[in-house]
Amino acid sequence: MELVVRLAGAAGQGIQSLGEILARSLFRSGFFLHGELSYHSRIRGGENAFTVRLADRPVFATRRDADLLVVLTPEMGRTWGERLRPGAWVVAEEGAFPPGPRVLGLPALRLAREKLGLPLAQGVVLLGAAARLLGLDLDRVGAAVREVFGAKSEPNLQALALGWELAPPQAWELPSPGFEAGTHMLLTGGQAVGAGAIAAGCRYLASYPMTPGTPVMEFLAQRAERYGLVVEQAEDEIAAINMALGAAYAGARAMVTTSGGGFALMVEGLSLAGMIETPVVIHLGQRPGPATGLPTRTAQENLLFALYAGHGEFPRYLTAPATPEGAFYATMKAFELAEAFQVPAILLTDQFLVDSYVVVPALDPARVPMREHILSLEEIAQMEHYERFALTSTGVSPRAVPGLSPHLVLVDSDEHDFYGRITEDLAIRKAMVEKRLKKEEGLREATDLPEAFPESLRGRTVLLGWGSTFGALREAVEALNAEEDRYAHVHFQDLWPLRWAEVAELLEPAREVITVEGNVWGQLGKLLRQETGIRPMRHLARYDGRPFTPEDVVEGVRRAP
């Protein structure tokens, strides 16, 4: 059983706050949900929508059509009025939606202005009516209002009650609660990345604000004092990556968060990280490009950019979490592998994942063991001499923190010898290149192969995806198999380096492979063909800035190639 509620209005009307109140109310009622935030890049006007999908099981995808539409403006009534399921209800500002048997038009703006002296409470009046239609507990919704509005709660609680009184009784039979209090969490992908960084021991973040990377910066800044972090808003992304490398050189676990345009400015710093073998985690929240593109929309356009960015050849770890829960553990793993192999680790998310609310089991940091990879004072004291870039069987050299022992810890952006001193000895140059690339062998063994559903792909049409398309693809395969059991879903989280021979072995029994990605080129498909020789038969692309829904995927698969 599922129910889809969509709240829609203009920027400045509090749609995100209304959606958060609804999501918290449903979560506290014990329901699984997915909340998708869609908004234009402007302060006033335009489109703002928050789609909450209530379900009796965990869900990680949004839906195209709604069972209940709450609309504040005529423009949004026209935009979303065609996206309604049969039997849907509409709760609307008076005049914002055509009259009908299941349309509840309320003078919410007038009531908020005349009775409360607070026109901005218009949306809360409509939310109160929607909450009663849904059969939610008024006190529980009121508690969520207090959490979101804090000191400004009182007039909003009155607005909630006004709307509640004007609505008919419950219109749907909601499912039984799916989990007990204290066993699950409601969080966004951005919050999950930030929480994963804290759990991994991050002590320094430098960033220049850029959507959709900024929510991670905000999350860490709000908790910096509590967890002993330094959060620096740099003057630009070039400064941010170099600040993070400086912090890492001094021994701190360091991170930057950005989007495509900011990452473009960080590319020289990324190459520096490769040369000085200094770990750093880069959160790259994707949005449509090129250039400024669509700042507040979603895309999967930076896979190949992240893989090949930076001049010269050096190893890196590339991963793209599939869900907010996965983002927590993927962030921890990114820090661990960056430290263990002294490489940059790039965490690829997107606006859809960063801004989506989901219900997940309580997070357990113990699932990702974190180890210390810097020489202790006792270990370095036993060394007669210290070589920062000593040749080893794994390519990973002993890493010490400068200033804590008599030994110098030298690094340089020029090619260098084993001590870190600049050299133009070509034999040493060759040895250092091979040493750096040797680390990729260990990294490859530490990465995870893609997940297959069902396990056997023999004779099946495989839908191949990566990152945040996971929920839409999994549900699409379930829907397709309900009619004809011949489809499968293979999903990548770790993207580089991979054991590509094992990937080829996994896909070999499949009848055909269809890539489903938020880009035009089919970037994972190109990488798959390059590394395995497997050529996807078709590519389902979405590049309008919106996320895939299960309906999109099902229709795309059924469409004649």
PDB file of N, CA, C and O in Angstrom, residues 489-525:
ATOM      1  N   HIS A 489      18.095  -6.466 -12.271  1.00  0.00           N
ATOM      2  CA  HIS A 489      18.645  -5.150 -11.932  1.00  0.00           C
ATOM      3  C   HIS A 489      20.063  -5.344 -11.406  1.00  0.00           C
ATOM      4  O   HIS A 489      20.277  -6.077 -10.440  1.00  0.00           O
ATOM      5  N   VAL A 490      21.021  -4.703 -12.034  1.00  0.00           N
ATOM      6  CA  VAL A 490      22.407  -4.704 -11.562  1.00  0.00           C
ATOM      7  C   VAL A 490      22.786  -3.263 -11.261  1.00  0.00           C
ATOM      8  O   VAL A 490      22.642  -2.386 -12.126  1.00  0.00           O
ATOM      9  N   HIS A 491      23.257  -3.036 -10.034  1.00  0.00           N
ATOM     10  CA  HIS A 491      23.498  -1.661  -9.607  1.00  0.00           C
ATOM     11  C   HIS A 491      24.898  -1.491  -9.038  1.00  0.00           C
ATOM     12  O   HIS A 491      25.338  -2.265  -8.191  1.00  0.00           O
ATOM     13  N   PHE A 492      25.572  -0.448  -9.520  1.00  0.00           N
ATOM     14  CA  PHE A 492      26.924  -0.128  -9.080  1.00  0.00           C
ATOM     15  C   PHE A 492      26.881   0.953  -7.999  1.00  0.00           C
ATOM     16  O   PHE A 492      26.204   1.971  -8.152  1.00  0.00           O
ATOM     17  N   GLN A 493      27.634   0.725  -6.921  1.00  0.00           N
ATOM     18  CA  GLN A 493      27.939   1.802  -5.979  1.00  0.00           C
ATOM     19  C   GLN A 493      29.414   2.165  -6.140  1.00  0.00           C
ATOM     20  O   GLN A 493      29.739   3.274  -6.534  1.00  0.00           O
ATOM     21  N   ASP A 494      30.316   1.240  -5.850  1.00  0.00           N
ATOM     22  CA  ASP A 494      31.721   1.492  -6.159  1.00  0.00           C
ATOM     23  C   ASP A 494      31.902   1.482  -7.670  1.00  0.00           C
ATOM     24  O   ASP A 494      31.381   0.604  -8.370  1.00  0.00           O
ATOM     25  N   LEU A 495      32.647   2.474  -8.170  1.00  0.00           N
ATOM     26  CA  LEU A 495      32.779   2.655  -9.617  1.00  0.00           C
ATOM     27  C   LEU A 495      34.216   2.537 -10.113  1.00  0.00           C
ATOM     28  O   LEU A 495      34.441   2.223 -11.278  1.00  0.00           O
ATOM     29  N   TRP A 496      35.185   2.818  -9.236  1.00  0.00           N
ATOM     30  CA  TRP A 496      36.593   2.730  -9.652  1.00  0.00           C
ATOM     31  C   TRP A 496      37.483   2.689  -8.426  1.00  0.00           C
ATOM     32  O   TRP A 496      37.230   3.424  -7.487  1.00  0.00           O
ATOM     33  N   PRO A 497      38.532   1.829  -8.464  1.00  0.00           N
ATOM     34  CA  PRO A 497      38.785   0.788  -9.465  1.00  0.00           C
ATOM     35  C   PRO A 497      37.933  -0.438  -9.170  1.00  0.00           C
ATOM     36  O   PRO A 497      37.555  -0.663  -8.016  1.00  0.00           O
ATOM     37  N   LEU A 498      37.631  -1.226 -10.175  1.00  0.00           N
ATOM     38  CA  LEU A 498      36.814  -2.427 -10.006  1.00  0.00           C
ATOM     39  C   LEU A 498      37.533  -3.639 -10.582  1.00  0.00           C
ATOM     40  O   LEU A 498      38.430  -3.510 -11.419  1.00  0.00           O
ATOM     41  N   ARG A 499      37.096  -4.800 -10.138  1.00  0.00           N
ATOM     42  CA  ARG A 499      37.596  -6.058 -10.706  1.00  0.00           C
ATOM     43  C   ARG A 499      36.721  -6.361 -11.928  1.00  0.00           C
ATOM     44  O   ARG A 499      35.732  -7.093 -11.850  1.00  0.00           O
ATOM     45  N   TRP A 500      37.109  -5.768 -13.046  1.00  0.00           N
ATOM     46  CA  TRP A 500      36.244  -5.777 -14.219  1.00  0.00           C
ATOM     47  C   TRP A 500      36.047  -7.170 -14.804  1.00  0.00           C
ATOM     48  O   TRP A 500      35.005  -7.451 -15.413  1.00  0.00           O
ATOM     49  N   ALA A 501      37.015  -8.059 -14.630  1.00  0.00           N
ATOM     50  CA  ALA A 501      36.828  -9.429 -15.121  1.00  0.00           C
ATOM     51  C   ALA A 501      35.658 -10.096 -14.401  1.00  0.00           C
ATOM     52  O   ALA A 501      34.877 -10.842 -15.007  1.00  0.00           O
ATOM     53  N   GLU A 502      35.501  -9.796 -13.104  1.00  0.00           N
ATOM     54  CA  GLU A 502      34.385 -10.363 -12.350  1.00  0.00           C
ATOM     55  C   GLU A 502      33.062  -9.706 -12.743  1.00  0.00           C
ATOM     56  O   GLU A 502      32.012 -10.354 -12.726  1.00  0.00           O
ATOM     57  N   VAL A 503      33.106  -8.420 -13.086  1.00  0.00           N
ATOM     58  CA  VAL A 503      31.898  -7.757 -13.583  1.00  0.00           C
ATOM     59  C   VAL A 503      31.455  -8.407 -14.895  1.00  0.00           C
ATOM     60  O   VAL A 503      30.264  -8.685 -15.105  1.00  0.00           O
ATOM     61  N   ALA A 504      32.414  -8.665 -15.783  1.00  0.00           N
ATOM     62  CA  ALA A 504      32.092  -9.310 -17.059  1.00  0.00           C
ATOM     63  C   ALA A 504      31.511 -10.700 -16.837  1.00  0.00           C
ATOM     64  O   ALA A 504      30.548 -11.106 -17.511  1.00  0.00           O
ATOM     65  N   GLU A 505      32.069 -11.426 -15.885  1.00  0.00           N
ATOM     66  CA  GLU A 505      31.564 -12.769 -15.573  1.00  0.00           C
ATOM     67  C   GLU A 505      30.138 -12.700 -15.033  1.00  0.00           C
ATOM     68  O   GLU A 505      29.294 -13.556 -15.346  1.00  0.00           O
ATOM     69  N   LEU A 506      29.854 -11.677 -14.232  1.00  0.00           N
ATOM     70  CA  LEU A 506      28.507 -11.499 -13.690  1.00  0.00           C
ATOM     71  C   LEU A 506      27.490 -11.258 -14.796  1.00  0.00           C
ATOM     72  O   LEU A 506      26.388 -11.828 -14.795  1.00  0.00           O
ATOM     73  N   LEU A 507      27.851 -10.418 -15.774  1.00  0.00           N
ATOM     74  CA  LEU A 507      26.905 -10.007 -16.812  1.00  0.00           C
ATOM     75  C   LEU A 507      26.842 -10.968 -17.996  1.00  0.00           C
ATOM     76  O   LEU A 507      25.896 -10.904 -18.790  1.00  0.00           O
ATOM     77  N   GLU A 508      27.815 -11.848 -18.119  1.00  0.00           N
ATOM     78  CA  GLU A 508      27.909 -12.714 -19.303  1.00  0.00           C
ATOM     79  C   GLU A 508      26.641 -13.527 -19.581  1.00  0.00           C
ATOM     80  O   GLU A 508      26.212 -13.653 -20.734  1.00  0.00           O
ATOM     81  N   PRO A 509      25.950 -14.079 -18.554  1.00  0.00           N
ATOM     82  CA  PRO A 509      24.764 -14.895 -18.861  1.00  0.00           C
ATOM     83  C   PRO A 509      23.540 -14.084 -19.283  1.00  0.00           C
ATOM     84  O   PRO A 509      22.539 -14.666 -19.707  1.00  0.00           O
ATOM     85  N   ALA A 510      23.578 -12.756 -19.150  1.00  0.00           N
ATOM     86  CA  ALA A 510      22.400 -11.939 -19.435  1.00  0.00           C
ATOM     87  C   ALA A 510      22.038 -11.969 -20.916  1.00  0.00           C
ATOM     88  O   ALA A 510      22.907 -12.094 -21.788  1.00  0.00           O
ATOM     89  N   ARG A 511      20.752 -11.829 -21.192  1.00  0.00           N
ATOM     90  CA  ARG A 511      20.280 -11.776 -22.582  1.00  0.00           C
ATOM     91  C   ARG A 511      20.687 -10.464 -23.231  1.00  0.00           C
ATOM     92  O   ARG A 511      21.143 -10.431 -24.373  1.00  0.00           O
ATOM     93  N   GLU A 512      20.489  -9.363 -22.516  1.00  0.00           N
ATOM     94  CA  GLU A 512      20.898  -8.052 -23.005  1.00  0.00           C
ATOM     95  C   GLU A 512      21.042  -7.112 -21.818  1.00  0.00           C
ATOM     96  O   GLU A 512      20.536  -7.380 -20.727  1.00  0.00           O
ATOM     97  N   VAL A 513      21.743  -6.007 -22.040  1.00  0.00           N
ATOM     98  CA  VAL A 513      21.974  -5.008 -21.001  1.00  0.00           C
ATOM     99  C   VAL A 513      21.430  -3.669 -21.478  1.00  0.00           C
ATOM    100  O   VAL A 513      21.716  -3.228 -22.597  1.00  0.00           O
ATOM    101  N   ILE A 514      20.624  -3.031 -20.618  1.00  0.00           N
ATOM    102  CA  ILE A 514      20.105  -1.689 -20.879  1.00  0.00           C
ATOM    103  C   ILE A 514      20.624  -0.778 -19.772  1.00  0.00           C
ATOM    104  O   ILE A 514      20.406  -1.049 -18.587  1.00  0.00           O
ATOM    105  N   THR A 515      21.325   0.278 -20.125  1.00  0.00           N
ATOM    106  CA  THR A 515      21.778   1.231 -19.117  1.00  0.00           C
ATOM    107  C   THR A 515      20.683   2.267 -18.866  1.00  0.00           C
ATOM    108  O   THR A 515      19.990   2.699 -19.792  1.00  0.00           O
ATOM    109  N   VAL A 516      20.535   2.656 -17.602  1.00  0.00           N
ATOM    110  CA  VAL A 516      19.557   3.669 -17.195  1.00  0.00           C
ATOM    111  C   VAL A 516      20.320   4.708 -16.380  1.00  0.00           C
ATOM    112  O   VAL A 516      20.744   4.434 -15.256  1.00  0.00           O
ATOM    113  N   GLU A 517      20.516   5.891 -16.951  1.00  0.00           N
ATOM    114  CA  GLU A 517      21.351   6.901 -16.307  1.00  0.00           C
ATOM    115  C   GLU A 517      20.779   8.299 -16.509  1.00  0.00           C
ATOM    116  O   GLU A 517      20.098   8.565 -17.503  1.00  0.00           O
ATOM    117  N   GLY A 518      21.120   9.178 -15.597  1.00  0.00           N
ATOM    118  CA  GLY A 518      20.705  10.571 -15.695  1.00  0.00           C
ATOM    119  C   GLY A 518      21.667  11.390 -16.524  1.00  0.00           C
ATOM    120  O   GLY A 518      22.124  12.459 -16.103  1.00  0.00           O
ATOM    121  N   ASN A 519      21.998  10.909 -17.700  1.00  0.00           N
ATOM    122  CA  ASN A 519      22.864  11.618 -18.635  1.00  0.00           C
ATOM    123  C   ASN A 519      22.565  11.141 -20.047  1.00  0.00           C
ATOM    124  O   ASN A 519      21.930  10.096 -20.238  1.00  0.00           O
ATOM    125  N   VAL A 520      23.028  11.885 -21.036  1.00  0.00           N
ATOM    126  CA  VAL A 520      22.753  11.565 -22.439  1.00  0.00           C
ATOM    127  C   VAL A 520      23.655  10.452 -22.946  1.00  0.00           C
ATOM    128  O   VAL A 520      23.223   9.561 -23.679  1.00  0.00           O
ATOM    129  N   TRP A 521      24.912  10.487 -22.556  1.00  0.00           N
ATOM    130  CA  TRP A 521      25.912   9.612 -23.169  1.00  0.00           C
ATOM    131  C   TRP A 521      25.860   8.167 -22.700  1.00  0.00           C
ATOM    132  O   TRP A 521      26.402   7.293 -23.367  1.00  0.00           O
ATOM    133  N   GLY A 522      25.257   7.905 -21.567  1.00  0.00           N
ATOM    134  CA  GLY A 522      25.350   6.562 -21.004  1.00  0.00           C
ATOM    135  C   GLY A 522      26.765   6.317 -20.501  1.00  0.00           C
ATOM    136  O   GLY A 522      27.482   5.428 -20.973  1.00  0.00           O
ATOM    137  N   GLN A 523      27.196   7.117 -19.525  1.00  0.00           N
ATOM    138  CA  GLN A 523      28.605   7.137 -19.136  1.00  0.00           C
ATOM    139  C   GLN A 523      29.058   5.827 -18.491  1.00  0.00           C
ATOM    140  O   GLN A 523      30.176   5.364 -18.739  1.00  0.00           O
ATOM    141  N   LEU A 524      28.205   5.216 -17.667  1.00  0.00           N
ATOM    142  CA  LEU A 524      28.580   3.913 -17.115  1.00  0.00           C
ATOM    143  C   LEU A 524      28.663   2.882 -18.231  1.00  0.00           C
ATOM    144  O   LEU A 524      29.547   2.013 -18.228  1.00  0.00           O
ATOM    145  N   GLY A 525      27.750   2.965 -19.195  1.00  0.00           N
ATOM    146  CA  GLY A 525      27.799   2.045 -20.330  1.00  0.00           C
ATOM    147  C   GLY A 525      29.092   2.170 -21.108  1.00  0.00           C
ATOM    148  O   GLY A 525      29.676   1.170 -21.544  1.00  0.00           O
TER     149      GLY A 525
END
